[in-house]
JSON list of C-alpha atoms in Angstrom, two decimals:
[
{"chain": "A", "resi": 21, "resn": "UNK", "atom": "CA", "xyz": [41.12, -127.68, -42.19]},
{"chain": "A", "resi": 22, "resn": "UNK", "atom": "CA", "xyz": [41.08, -130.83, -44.64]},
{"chain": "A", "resi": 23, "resn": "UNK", "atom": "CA", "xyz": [38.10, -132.51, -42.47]},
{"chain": "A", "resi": 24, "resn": "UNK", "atom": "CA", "xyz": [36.07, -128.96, -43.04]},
{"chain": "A", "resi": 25, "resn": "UNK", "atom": "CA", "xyz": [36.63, -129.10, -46.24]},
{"chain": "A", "resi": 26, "resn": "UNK", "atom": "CA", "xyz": [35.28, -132.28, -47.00]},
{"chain": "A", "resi": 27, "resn": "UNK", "atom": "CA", "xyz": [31.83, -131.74, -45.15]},
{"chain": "A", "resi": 28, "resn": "UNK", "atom": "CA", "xyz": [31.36, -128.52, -46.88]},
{"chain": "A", "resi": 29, "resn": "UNK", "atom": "CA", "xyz": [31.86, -130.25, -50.55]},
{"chain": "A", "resi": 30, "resn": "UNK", "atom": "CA", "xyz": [29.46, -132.93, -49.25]},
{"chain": "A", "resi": 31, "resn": "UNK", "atom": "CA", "xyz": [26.87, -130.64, -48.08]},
{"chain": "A", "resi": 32, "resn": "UNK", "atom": "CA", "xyz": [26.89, -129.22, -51.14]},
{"chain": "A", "resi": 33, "resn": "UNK", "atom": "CA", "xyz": [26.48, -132.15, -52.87]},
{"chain": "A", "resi": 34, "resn": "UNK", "atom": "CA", "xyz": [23.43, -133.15, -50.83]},
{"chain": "A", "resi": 35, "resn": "UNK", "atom": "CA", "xyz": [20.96, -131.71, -52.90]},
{"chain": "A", "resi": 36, "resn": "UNK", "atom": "CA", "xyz": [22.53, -132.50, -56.08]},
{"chain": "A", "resi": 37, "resn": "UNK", "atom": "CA", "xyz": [22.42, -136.29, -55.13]},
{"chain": "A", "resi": 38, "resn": "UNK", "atom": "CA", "xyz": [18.70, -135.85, -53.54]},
{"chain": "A", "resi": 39, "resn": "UNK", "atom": "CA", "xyz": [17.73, -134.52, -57.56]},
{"chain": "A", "resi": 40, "resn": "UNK", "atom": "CA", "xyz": [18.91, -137.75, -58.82]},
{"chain": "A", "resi": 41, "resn": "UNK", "atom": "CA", "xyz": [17.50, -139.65, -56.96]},
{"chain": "A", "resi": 42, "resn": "UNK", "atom": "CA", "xyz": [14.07, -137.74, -57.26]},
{"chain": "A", "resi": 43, "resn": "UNK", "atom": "CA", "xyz": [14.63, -138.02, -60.89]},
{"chain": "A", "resi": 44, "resn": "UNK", "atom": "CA", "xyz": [15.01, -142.14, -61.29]},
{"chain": "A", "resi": 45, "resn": "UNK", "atom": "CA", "xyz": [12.89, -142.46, -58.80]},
{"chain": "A", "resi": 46, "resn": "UNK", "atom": "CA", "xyz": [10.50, -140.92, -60.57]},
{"chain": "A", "resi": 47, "resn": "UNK", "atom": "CA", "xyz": [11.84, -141.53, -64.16]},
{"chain": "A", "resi": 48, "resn": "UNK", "atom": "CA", "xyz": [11.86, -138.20, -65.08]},
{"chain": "A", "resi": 49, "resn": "UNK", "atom": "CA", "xyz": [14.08, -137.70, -68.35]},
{"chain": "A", "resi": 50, "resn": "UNK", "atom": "CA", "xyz": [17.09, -136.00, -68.70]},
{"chain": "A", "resi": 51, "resn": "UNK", "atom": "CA", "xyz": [15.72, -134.42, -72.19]},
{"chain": "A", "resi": 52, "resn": "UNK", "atom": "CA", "xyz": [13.70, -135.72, -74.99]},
{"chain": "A", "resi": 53, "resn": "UNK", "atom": "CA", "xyz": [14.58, -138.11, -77.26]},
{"chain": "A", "resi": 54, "resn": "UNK", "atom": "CA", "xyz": [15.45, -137.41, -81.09]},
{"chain": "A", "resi": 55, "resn": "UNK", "atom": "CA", "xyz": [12.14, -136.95, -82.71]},
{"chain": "A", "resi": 56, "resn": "UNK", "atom": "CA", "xyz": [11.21, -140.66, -81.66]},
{"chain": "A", "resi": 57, "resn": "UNK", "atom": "CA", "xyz": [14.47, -142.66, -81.89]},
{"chain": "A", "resi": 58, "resn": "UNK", "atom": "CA", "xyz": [14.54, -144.19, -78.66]},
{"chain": "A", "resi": 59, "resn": "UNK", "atom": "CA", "xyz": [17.75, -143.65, -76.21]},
{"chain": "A", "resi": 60, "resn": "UNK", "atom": "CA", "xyz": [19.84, -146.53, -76.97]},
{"chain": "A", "resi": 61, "resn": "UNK", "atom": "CA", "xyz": [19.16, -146.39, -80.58]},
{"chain": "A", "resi": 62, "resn": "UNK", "atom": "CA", "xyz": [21.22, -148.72, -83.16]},
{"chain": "A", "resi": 63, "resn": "UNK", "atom": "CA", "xyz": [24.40, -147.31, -83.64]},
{"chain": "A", "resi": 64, "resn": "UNK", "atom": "CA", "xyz": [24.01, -147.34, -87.52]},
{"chain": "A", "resi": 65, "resn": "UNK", "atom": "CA", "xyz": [21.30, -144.37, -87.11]},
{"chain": "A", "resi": 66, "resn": "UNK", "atom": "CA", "xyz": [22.81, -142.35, -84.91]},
{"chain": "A", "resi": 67, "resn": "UNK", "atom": "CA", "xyz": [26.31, -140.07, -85.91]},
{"chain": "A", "resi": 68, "resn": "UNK", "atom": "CA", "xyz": [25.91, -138.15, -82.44]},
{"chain": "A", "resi": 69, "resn": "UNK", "atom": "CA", "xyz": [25.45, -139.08, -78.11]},
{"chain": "A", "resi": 70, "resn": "UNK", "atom": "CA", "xyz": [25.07, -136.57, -75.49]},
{"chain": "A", "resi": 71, "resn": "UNK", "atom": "CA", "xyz": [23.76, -137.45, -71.84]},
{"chain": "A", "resi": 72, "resn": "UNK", "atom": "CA", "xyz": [20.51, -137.62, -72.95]},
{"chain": "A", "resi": 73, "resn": "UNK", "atom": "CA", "xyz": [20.46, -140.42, -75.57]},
{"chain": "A", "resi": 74, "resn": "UNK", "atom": "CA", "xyz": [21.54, -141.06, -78.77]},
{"chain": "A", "resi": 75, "resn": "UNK", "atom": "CA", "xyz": [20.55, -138.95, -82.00]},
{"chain": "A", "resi": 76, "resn": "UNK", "atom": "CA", "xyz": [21.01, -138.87, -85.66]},
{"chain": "A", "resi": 77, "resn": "UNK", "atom": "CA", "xyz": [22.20, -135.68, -85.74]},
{"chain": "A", "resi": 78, "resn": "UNK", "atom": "CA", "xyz": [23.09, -132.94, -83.40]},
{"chain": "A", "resi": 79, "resn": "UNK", "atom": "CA", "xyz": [19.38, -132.35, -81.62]},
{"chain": "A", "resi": 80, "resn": "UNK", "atom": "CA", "xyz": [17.81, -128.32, -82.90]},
{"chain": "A", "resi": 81, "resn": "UNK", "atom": "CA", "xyz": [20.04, -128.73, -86.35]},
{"chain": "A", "resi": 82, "resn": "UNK", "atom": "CA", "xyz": [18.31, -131.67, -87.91]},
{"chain": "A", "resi": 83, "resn": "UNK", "atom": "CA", "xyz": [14.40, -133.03, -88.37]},
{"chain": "A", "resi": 84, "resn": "UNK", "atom": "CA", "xyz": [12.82, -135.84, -89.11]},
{"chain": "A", "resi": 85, "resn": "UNK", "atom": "CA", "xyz": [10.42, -136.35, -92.20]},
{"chain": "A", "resi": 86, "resn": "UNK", "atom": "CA", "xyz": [7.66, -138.41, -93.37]},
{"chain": "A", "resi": 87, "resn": "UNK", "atom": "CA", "xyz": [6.74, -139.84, -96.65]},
{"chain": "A", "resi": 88, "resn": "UNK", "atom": "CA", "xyz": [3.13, -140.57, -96.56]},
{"chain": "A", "resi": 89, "resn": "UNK", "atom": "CA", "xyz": [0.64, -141.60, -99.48]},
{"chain": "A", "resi": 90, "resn": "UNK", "atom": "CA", "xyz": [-1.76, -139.56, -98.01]},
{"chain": "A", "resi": 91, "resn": "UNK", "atom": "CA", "xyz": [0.39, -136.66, -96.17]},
{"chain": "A", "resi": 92, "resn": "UNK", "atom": "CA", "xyz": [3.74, -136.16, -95.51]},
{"chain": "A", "resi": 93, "resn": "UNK", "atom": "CA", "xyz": [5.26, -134.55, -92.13]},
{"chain": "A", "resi": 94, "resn": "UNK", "atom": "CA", "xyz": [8.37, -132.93, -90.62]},
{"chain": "A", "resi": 95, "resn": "UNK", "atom": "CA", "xyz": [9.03, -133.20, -87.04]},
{"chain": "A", "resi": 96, "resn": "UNK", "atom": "CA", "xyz": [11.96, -132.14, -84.09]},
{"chain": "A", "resi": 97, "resn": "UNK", "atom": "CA", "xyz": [12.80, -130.18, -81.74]},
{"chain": "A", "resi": 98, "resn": "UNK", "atom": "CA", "xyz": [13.45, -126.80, -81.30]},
{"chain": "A", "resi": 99, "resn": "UNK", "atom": "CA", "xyz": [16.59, -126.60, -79.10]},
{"chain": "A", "resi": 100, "resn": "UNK", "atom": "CA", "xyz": [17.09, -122.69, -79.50]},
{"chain": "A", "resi": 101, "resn": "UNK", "atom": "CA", "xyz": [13.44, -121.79, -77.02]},
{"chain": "A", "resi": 102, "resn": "UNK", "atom": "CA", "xyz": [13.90, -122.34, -73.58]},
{"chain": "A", "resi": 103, "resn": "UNK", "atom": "CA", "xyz": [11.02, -124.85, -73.49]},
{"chain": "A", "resi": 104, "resn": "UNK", "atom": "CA", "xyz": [12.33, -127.28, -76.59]},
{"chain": "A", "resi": 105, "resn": "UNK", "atom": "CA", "xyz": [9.73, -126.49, -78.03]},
{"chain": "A", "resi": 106, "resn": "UNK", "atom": "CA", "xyz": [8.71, -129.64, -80.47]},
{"chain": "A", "resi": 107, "resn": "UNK", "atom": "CA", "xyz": [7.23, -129.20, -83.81]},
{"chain": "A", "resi": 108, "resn": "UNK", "atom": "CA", "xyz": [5.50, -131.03, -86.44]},
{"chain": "A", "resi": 109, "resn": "UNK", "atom": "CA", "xyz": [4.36, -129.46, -89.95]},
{"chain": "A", "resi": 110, "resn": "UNK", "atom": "CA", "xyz": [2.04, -131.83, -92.39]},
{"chain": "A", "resi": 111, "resn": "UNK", "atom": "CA", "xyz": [0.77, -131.20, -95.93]},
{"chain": "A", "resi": 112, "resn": "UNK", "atom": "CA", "xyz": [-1.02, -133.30, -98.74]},
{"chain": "A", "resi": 113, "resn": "UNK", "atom": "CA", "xyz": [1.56, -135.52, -100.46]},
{"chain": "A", "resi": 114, "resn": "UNK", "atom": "CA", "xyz": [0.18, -134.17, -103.56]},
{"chain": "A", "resi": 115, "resn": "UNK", "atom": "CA", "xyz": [2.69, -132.96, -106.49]},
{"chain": "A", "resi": 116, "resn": "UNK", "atom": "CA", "xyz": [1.61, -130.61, -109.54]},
{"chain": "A", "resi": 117, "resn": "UNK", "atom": "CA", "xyz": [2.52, -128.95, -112.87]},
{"chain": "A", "resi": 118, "resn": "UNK", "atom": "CA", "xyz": [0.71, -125.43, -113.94]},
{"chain": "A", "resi": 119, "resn": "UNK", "atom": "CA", "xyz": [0.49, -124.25, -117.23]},
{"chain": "A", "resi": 120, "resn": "UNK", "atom": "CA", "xyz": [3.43, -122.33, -117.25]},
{"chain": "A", "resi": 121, "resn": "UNK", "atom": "CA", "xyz": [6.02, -125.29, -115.76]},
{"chain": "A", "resi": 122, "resn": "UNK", "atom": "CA", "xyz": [5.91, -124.20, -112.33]},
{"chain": "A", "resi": 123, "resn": "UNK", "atom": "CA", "xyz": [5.83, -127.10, -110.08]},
{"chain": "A", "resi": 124, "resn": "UNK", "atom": "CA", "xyz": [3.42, -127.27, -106.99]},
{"chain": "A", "resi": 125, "resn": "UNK", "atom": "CA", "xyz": [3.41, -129.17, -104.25]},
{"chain": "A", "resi": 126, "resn": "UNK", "atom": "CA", "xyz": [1.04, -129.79, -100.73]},
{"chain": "A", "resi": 127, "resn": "UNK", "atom": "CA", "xyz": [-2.36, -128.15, -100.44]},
{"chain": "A", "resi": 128, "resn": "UNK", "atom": "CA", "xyz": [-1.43, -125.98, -103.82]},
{"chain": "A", "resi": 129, "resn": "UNK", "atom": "CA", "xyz": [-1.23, -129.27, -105.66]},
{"chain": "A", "resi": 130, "resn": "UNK", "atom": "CA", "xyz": [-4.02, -130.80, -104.55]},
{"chain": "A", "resi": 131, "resn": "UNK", "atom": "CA", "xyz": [-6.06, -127.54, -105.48]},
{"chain": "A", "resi": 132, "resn": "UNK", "atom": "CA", "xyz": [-4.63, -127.75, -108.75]},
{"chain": "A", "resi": 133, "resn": "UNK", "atom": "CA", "xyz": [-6.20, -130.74, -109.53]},
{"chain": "A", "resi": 134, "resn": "UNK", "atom": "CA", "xyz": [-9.49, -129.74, -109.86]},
{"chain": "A", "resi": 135, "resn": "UNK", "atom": "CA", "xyz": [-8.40, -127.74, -112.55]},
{"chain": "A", "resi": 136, "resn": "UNK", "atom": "CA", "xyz": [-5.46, -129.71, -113.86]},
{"chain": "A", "resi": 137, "resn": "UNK", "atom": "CA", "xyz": [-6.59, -132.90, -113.01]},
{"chain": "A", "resi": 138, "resn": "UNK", "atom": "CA", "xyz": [-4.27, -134.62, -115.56]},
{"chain": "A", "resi": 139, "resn": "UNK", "atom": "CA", "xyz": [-0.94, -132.21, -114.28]},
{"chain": "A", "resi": 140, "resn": "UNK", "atom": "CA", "xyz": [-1.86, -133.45, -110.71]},
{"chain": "A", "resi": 141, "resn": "UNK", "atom": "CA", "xyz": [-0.06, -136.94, -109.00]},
{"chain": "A", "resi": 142, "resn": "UNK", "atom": "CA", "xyz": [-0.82, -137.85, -105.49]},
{"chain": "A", "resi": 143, "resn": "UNK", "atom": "CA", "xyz": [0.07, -141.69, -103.59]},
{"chain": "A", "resi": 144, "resn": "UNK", "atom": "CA", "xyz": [3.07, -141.60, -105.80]},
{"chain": "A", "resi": 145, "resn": "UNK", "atom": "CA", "xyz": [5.26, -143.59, -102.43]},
{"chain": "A", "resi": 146, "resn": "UNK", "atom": "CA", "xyz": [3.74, -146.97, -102.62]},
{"chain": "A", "resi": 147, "resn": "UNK", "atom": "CA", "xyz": [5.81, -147.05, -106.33]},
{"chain": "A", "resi": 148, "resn": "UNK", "atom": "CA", "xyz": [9.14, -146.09, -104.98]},
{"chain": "A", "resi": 149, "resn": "UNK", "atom": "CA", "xyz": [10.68, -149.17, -106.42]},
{"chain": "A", "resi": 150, "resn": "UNK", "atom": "CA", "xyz": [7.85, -150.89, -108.52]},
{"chain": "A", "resi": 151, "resn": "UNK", "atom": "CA", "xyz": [7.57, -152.23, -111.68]},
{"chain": "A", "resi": 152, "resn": "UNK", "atom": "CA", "xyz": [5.09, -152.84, -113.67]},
{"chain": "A", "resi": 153, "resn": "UNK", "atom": "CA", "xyz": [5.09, -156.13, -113.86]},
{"chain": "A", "resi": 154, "resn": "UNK", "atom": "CA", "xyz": [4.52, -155.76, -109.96]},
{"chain": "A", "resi": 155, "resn": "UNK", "atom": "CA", "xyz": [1.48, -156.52, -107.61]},
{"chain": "A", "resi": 156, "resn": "UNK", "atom": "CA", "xyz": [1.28, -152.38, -106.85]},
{"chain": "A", "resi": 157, "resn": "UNK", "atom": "CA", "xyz": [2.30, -151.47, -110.54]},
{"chain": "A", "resi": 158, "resn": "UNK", "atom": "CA", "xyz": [-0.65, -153.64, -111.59]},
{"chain": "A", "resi": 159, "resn": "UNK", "atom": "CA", "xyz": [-3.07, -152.06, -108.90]},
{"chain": "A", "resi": 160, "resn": "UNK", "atom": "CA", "xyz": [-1.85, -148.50, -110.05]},
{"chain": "A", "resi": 161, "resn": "UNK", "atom": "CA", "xyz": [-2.85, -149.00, -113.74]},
{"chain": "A", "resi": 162, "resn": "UNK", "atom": "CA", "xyz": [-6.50, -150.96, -112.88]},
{"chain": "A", "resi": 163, "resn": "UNK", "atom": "CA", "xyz": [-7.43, -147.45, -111.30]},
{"chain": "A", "resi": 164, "resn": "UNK", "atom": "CA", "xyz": [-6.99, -145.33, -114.80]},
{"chain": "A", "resi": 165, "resn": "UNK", "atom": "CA", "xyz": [-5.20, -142.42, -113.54]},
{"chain": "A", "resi": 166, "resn": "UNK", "atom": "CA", "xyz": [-5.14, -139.13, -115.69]},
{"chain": "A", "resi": 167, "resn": "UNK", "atom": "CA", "xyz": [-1.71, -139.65, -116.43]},
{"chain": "A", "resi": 168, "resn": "UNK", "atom": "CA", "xyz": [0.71, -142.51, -118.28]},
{"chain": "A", "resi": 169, "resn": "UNK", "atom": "CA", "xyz": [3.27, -145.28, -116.62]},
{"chain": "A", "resi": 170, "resn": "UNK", "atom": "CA", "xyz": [6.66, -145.74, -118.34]},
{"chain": "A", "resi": 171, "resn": "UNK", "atom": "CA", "xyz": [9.93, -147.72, -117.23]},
{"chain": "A", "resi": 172, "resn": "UNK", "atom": "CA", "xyz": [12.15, -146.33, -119.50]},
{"chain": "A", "resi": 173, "resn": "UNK", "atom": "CA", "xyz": [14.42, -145.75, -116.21]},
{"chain": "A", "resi": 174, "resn": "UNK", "atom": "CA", "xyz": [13.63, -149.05, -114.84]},
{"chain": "A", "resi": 175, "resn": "UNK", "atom": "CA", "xyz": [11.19, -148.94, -112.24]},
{"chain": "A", "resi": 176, "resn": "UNK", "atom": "CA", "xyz": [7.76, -147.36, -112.92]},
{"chain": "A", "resi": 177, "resn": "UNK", "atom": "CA", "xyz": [7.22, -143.63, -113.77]},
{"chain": "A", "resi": 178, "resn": "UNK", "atom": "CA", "xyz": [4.70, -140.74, -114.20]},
{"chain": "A", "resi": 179, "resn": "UNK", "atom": "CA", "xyz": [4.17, -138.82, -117.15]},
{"chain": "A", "resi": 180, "resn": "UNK", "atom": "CA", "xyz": [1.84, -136.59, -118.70]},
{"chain": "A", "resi": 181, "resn": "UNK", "atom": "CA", "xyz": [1.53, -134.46, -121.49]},
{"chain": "A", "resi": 182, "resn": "UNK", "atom": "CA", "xyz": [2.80, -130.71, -120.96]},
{"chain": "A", "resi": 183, "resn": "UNK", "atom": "CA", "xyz": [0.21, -128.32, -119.97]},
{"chain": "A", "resi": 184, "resn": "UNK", "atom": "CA", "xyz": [0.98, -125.71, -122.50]},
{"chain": "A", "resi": 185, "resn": "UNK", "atom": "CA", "xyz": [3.50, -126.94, -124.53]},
{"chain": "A", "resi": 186, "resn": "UNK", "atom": "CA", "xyz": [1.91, -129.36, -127.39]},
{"chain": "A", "resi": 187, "resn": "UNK", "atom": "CA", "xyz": [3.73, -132.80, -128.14]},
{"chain": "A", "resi": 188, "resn": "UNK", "atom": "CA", "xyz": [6.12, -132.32, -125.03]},
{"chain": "A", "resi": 189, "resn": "UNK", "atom": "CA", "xyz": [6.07, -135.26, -122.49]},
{"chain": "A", "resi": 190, "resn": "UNK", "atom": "CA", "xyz": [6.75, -134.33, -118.91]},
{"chain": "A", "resi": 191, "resn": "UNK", "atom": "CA", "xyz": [8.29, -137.13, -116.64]},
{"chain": "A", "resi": 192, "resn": "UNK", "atom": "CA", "xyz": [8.70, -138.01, -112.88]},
{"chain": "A", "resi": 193, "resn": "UNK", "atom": "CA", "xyz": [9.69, -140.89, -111.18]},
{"chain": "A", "resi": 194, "resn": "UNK", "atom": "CA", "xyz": [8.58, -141.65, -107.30]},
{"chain": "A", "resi": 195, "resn": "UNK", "atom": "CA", "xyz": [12.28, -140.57, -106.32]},
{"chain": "A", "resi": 196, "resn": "UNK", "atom": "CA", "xyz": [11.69, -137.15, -108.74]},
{"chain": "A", "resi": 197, "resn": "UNK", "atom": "CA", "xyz": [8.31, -136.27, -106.82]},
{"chain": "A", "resi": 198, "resn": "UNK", "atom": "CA", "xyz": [9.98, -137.47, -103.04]},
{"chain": "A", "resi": 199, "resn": "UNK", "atom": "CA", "xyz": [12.54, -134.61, -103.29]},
{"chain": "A", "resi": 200, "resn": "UNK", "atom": "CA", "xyz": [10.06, -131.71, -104.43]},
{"chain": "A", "resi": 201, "resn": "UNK", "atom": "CA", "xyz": [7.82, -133.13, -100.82]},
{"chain": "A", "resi": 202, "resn": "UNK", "atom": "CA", "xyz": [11.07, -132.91, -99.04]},
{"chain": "A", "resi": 203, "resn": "UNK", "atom": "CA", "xyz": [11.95, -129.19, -100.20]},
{"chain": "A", "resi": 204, "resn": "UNK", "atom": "CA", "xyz": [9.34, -127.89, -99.55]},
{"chain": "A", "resi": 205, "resn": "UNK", "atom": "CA", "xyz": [8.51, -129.80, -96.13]},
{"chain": "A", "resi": 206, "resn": "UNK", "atom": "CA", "xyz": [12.38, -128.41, -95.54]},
{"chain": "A", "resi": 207, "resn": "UNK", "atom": "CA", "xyz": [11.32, -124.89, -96.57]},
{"chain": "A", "resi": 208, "resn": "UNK", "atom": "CA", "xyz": [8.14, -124.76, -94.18]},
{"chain": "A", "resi": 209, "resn": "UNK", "atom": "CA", "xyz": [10.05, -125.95, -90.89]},
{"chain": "A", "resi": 210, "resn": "UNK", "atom": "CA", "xyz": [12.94, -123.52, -91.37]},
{"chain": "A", "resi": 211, "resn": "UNK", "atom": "CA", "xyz": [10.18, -120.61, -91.73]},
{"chain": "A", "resi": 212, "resn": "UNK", "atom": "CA", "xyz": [8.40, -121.65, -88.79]},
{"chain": "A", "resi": 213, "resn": "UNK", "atom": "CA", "xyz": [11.90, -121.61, -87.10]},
{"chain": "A", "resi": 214, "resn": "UNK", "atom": "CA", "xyz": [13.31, -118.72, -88.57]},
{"chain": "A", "resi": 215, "resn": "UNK", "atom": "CA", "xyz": [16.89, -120.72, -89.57]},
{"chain": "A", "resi": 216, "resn": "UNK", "atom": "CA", "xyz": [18.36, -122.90, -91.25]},
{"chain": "A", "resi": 217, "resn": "UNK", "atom": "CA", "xyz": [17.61, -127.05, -91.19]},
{"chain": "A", "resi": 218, "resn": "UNK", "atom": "CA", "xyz": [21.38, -128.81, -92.05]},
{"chain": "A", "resi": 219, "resn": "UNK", "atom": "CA", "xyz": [20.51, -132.60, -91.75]},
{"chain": "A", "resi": 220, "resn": "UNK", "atom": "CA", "xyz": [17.51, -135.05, -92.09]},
{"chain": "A", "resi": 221, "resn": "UNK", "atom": "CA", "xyz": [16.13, -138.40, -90.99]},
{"chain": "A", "resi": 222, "resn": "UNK", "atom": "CA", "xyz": [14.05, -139.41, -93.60]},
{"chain": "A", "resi": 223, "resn": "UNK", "atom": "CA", "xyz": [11.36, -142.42, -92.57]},
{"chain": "A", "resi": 224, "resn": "UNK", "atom": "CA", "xyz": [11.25, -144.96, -95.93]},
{"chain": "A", "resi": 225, "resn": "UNK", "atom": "CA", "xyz": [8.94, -147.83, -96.54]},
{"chain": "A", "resi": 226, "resn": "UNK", "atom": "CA", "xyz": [10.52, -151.25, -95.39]},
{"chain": "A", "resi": 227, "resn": "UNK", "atom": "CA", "xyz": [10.61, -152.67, -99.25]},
{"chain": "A", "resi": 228, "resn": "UNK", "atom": "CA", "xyz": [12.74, -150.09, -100.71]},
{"chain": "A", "resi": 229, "resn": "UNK", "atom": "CA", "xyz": [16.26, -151.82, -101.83]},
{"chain": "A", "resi": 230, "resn": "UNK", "atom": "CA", "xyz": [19.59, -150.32, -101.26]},
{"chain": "A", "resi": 231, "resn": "UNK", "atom": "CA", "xyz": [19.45, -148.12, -104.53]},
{"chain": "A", "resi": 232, "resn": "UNK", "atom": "CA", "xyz": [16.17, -146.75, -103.83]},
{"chain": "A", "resi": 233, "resn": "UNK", "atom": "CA", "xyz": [17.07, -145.31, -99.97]},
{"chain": "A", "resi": 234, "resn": "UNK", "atom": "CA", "xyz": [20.67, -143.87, -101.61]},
{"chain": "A", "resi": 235, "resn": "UNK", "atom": "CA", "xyz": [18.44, -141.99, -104.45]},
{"chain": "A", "resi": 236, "resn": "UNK", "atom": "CA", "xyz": [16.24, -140.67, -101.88]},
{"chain": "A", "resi": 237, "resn": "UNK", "atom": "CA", "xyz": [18.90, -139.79, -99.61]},
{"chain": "A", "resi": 238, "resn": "UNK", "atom": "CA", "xyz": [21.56, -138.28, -101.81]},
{"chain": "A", "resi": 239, "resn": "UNK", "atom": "CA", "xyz": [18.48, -135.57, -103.31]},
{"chain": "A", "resi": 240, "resn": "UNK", "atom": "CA", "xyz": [17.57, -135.08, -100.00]},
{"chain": "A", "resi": 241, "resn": "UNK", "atom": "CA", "xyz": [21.49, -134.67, -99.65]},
{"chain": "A", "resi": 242, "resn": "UNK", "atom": "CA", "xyz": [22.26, -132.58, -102.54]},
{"chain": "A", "resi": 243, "resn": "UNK", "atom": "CA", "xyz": [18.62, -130.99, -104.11]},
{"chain": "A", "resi": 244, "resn": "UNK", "atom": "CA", "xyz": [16.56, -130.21, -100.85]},
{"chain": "A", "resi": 245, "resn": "UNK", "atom": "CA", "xyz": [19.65, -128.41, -99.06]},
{"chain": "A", "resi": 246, "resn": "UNK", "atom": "CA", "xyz": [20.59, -130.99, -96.25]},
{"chain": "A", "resi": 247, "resn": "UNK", "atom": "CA", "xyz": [24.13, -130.55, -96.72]},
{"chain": "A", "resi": 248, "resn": "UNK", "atom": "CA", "xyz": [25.40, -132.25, -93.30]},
{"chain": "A", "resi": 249, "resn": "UNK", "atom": "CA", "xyz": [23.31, -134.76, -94.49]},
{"chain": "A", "resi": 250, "resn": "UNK", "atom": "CA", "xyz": [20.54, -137.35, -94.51]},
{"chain": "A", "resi": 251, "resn": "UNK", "atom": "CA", "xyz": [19.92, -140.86, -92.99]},
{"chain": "A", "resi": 252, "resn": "UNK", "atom": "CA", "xyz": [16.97, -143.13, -93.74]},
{"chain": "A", "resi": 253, "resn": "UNK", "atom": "CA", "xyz": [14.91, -145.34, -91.41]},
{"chain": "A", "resi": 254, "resn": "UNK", "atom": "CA", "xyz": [11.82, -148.20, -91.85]},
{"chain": "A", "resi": 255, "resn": "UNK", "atom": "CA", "xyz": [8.76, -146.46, -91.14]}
]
């Protein structure tokens, strides 16, 4: 009875064992990897392992973003379709002010500045973390932008006068115009998805220092909404 058994389990297993094989034979993957951190990833960005690899975050519940000078992009997968289906969403990296206060950002912004062209800030990243005194700070202020540089906070800032409101001085720092991109790139993924983003991986120029990721990652944190949290990564 024992010996009948056992060939039935291993018949069974047969074509179980065939699949592997197929499978590294073929190295076909066992699912994909978290929105391009490779399986095997440092263990200082990844909080979460399942048989298919390593990941920042539990894989359909978190995305990755992408500070650009030019455009900025959110990215993952979507675990809740049958097909994982993967997504990526991109928009100007373009930040405005209207007349009334309201702040714009993406493809609104960018419009705005043909009307508003001193409310309007675009390739704001390269500063995260500049003085100045600095070789970009420098660049910046040879290209006479419509708006003022100030370091009252330390490194450099943007500021313009307020669109409607004479004599009143407006202010953002790089960090200050990072977190509005990061809303709203949050805001336009969980539409497309239909539910709620809880955590982010948020791609950050090599030079920033320690203080400059933690700003970035605590708004992210706290101000966009990710509120199992946010990691940062070198782009």
């Amino acid at each position: 009875m024992d010996t009948m058994m056992g060939r039935r389990l291993l018949v069974s297993l047969v074509p179980l064992l065939m699949a592997v094989m197929v499978a590294a034979a073929f190295d076909i993957s066992r699912g994909p990897p978290a929105f391009g951190v490779r399986r095997g990833a440092p263990k200082e960005y990844c909080d979460w392992r399942g048989p298919w690899g390593a990941a920042p975050f539990l894989l359909g519940s978190a995305a990755a973003i992408h500070l650009g000078n030019t455009n900025s992009c959110i990215a993952a997968y979507n675990f809740r379709t049958w097909s994982h289906e993967y997504y990526q969403l991109c928009m100007p990296s373009w930040v405005a002010v209207t007349d009334n206060g309201t702040v714009l950002s993406g493809e609104a912004a960018m419009n705005h500045a043909t009307i508003g062209p001193r409310t309007a800030i675009s390739g704001f990243t390269r500063l995260l973390d500049q003085k100045l005194t600095d070789d970009v700070g420098k660049s910046e202020m040879k290209l006479s932008p419509p708006y003022k540089f100030s370091e009252r906070a330390g490194p450099v800032a943007m500021q313009f006068n307020h669109p409607s409101r004479r004599g009143q001085v407006i202010e953002f720092s790089p960090v200050d115009l990072a977190v509005v991109l990061v809303s709203e790139l949050k805001h336009r993924a969980e539409a497309h998805l239909g539910r709620e983003l809880s955590a982010a991986v948020i791609a950050m120029p090599r030079h920033l220092n320690y203080n400059e990721r933690h700003d970035i990652v605590n708004v992210g944190r706290h101000d966009a909404g990710f509120h199992r949290g946010a990691k940062a990564i070198d782009r």
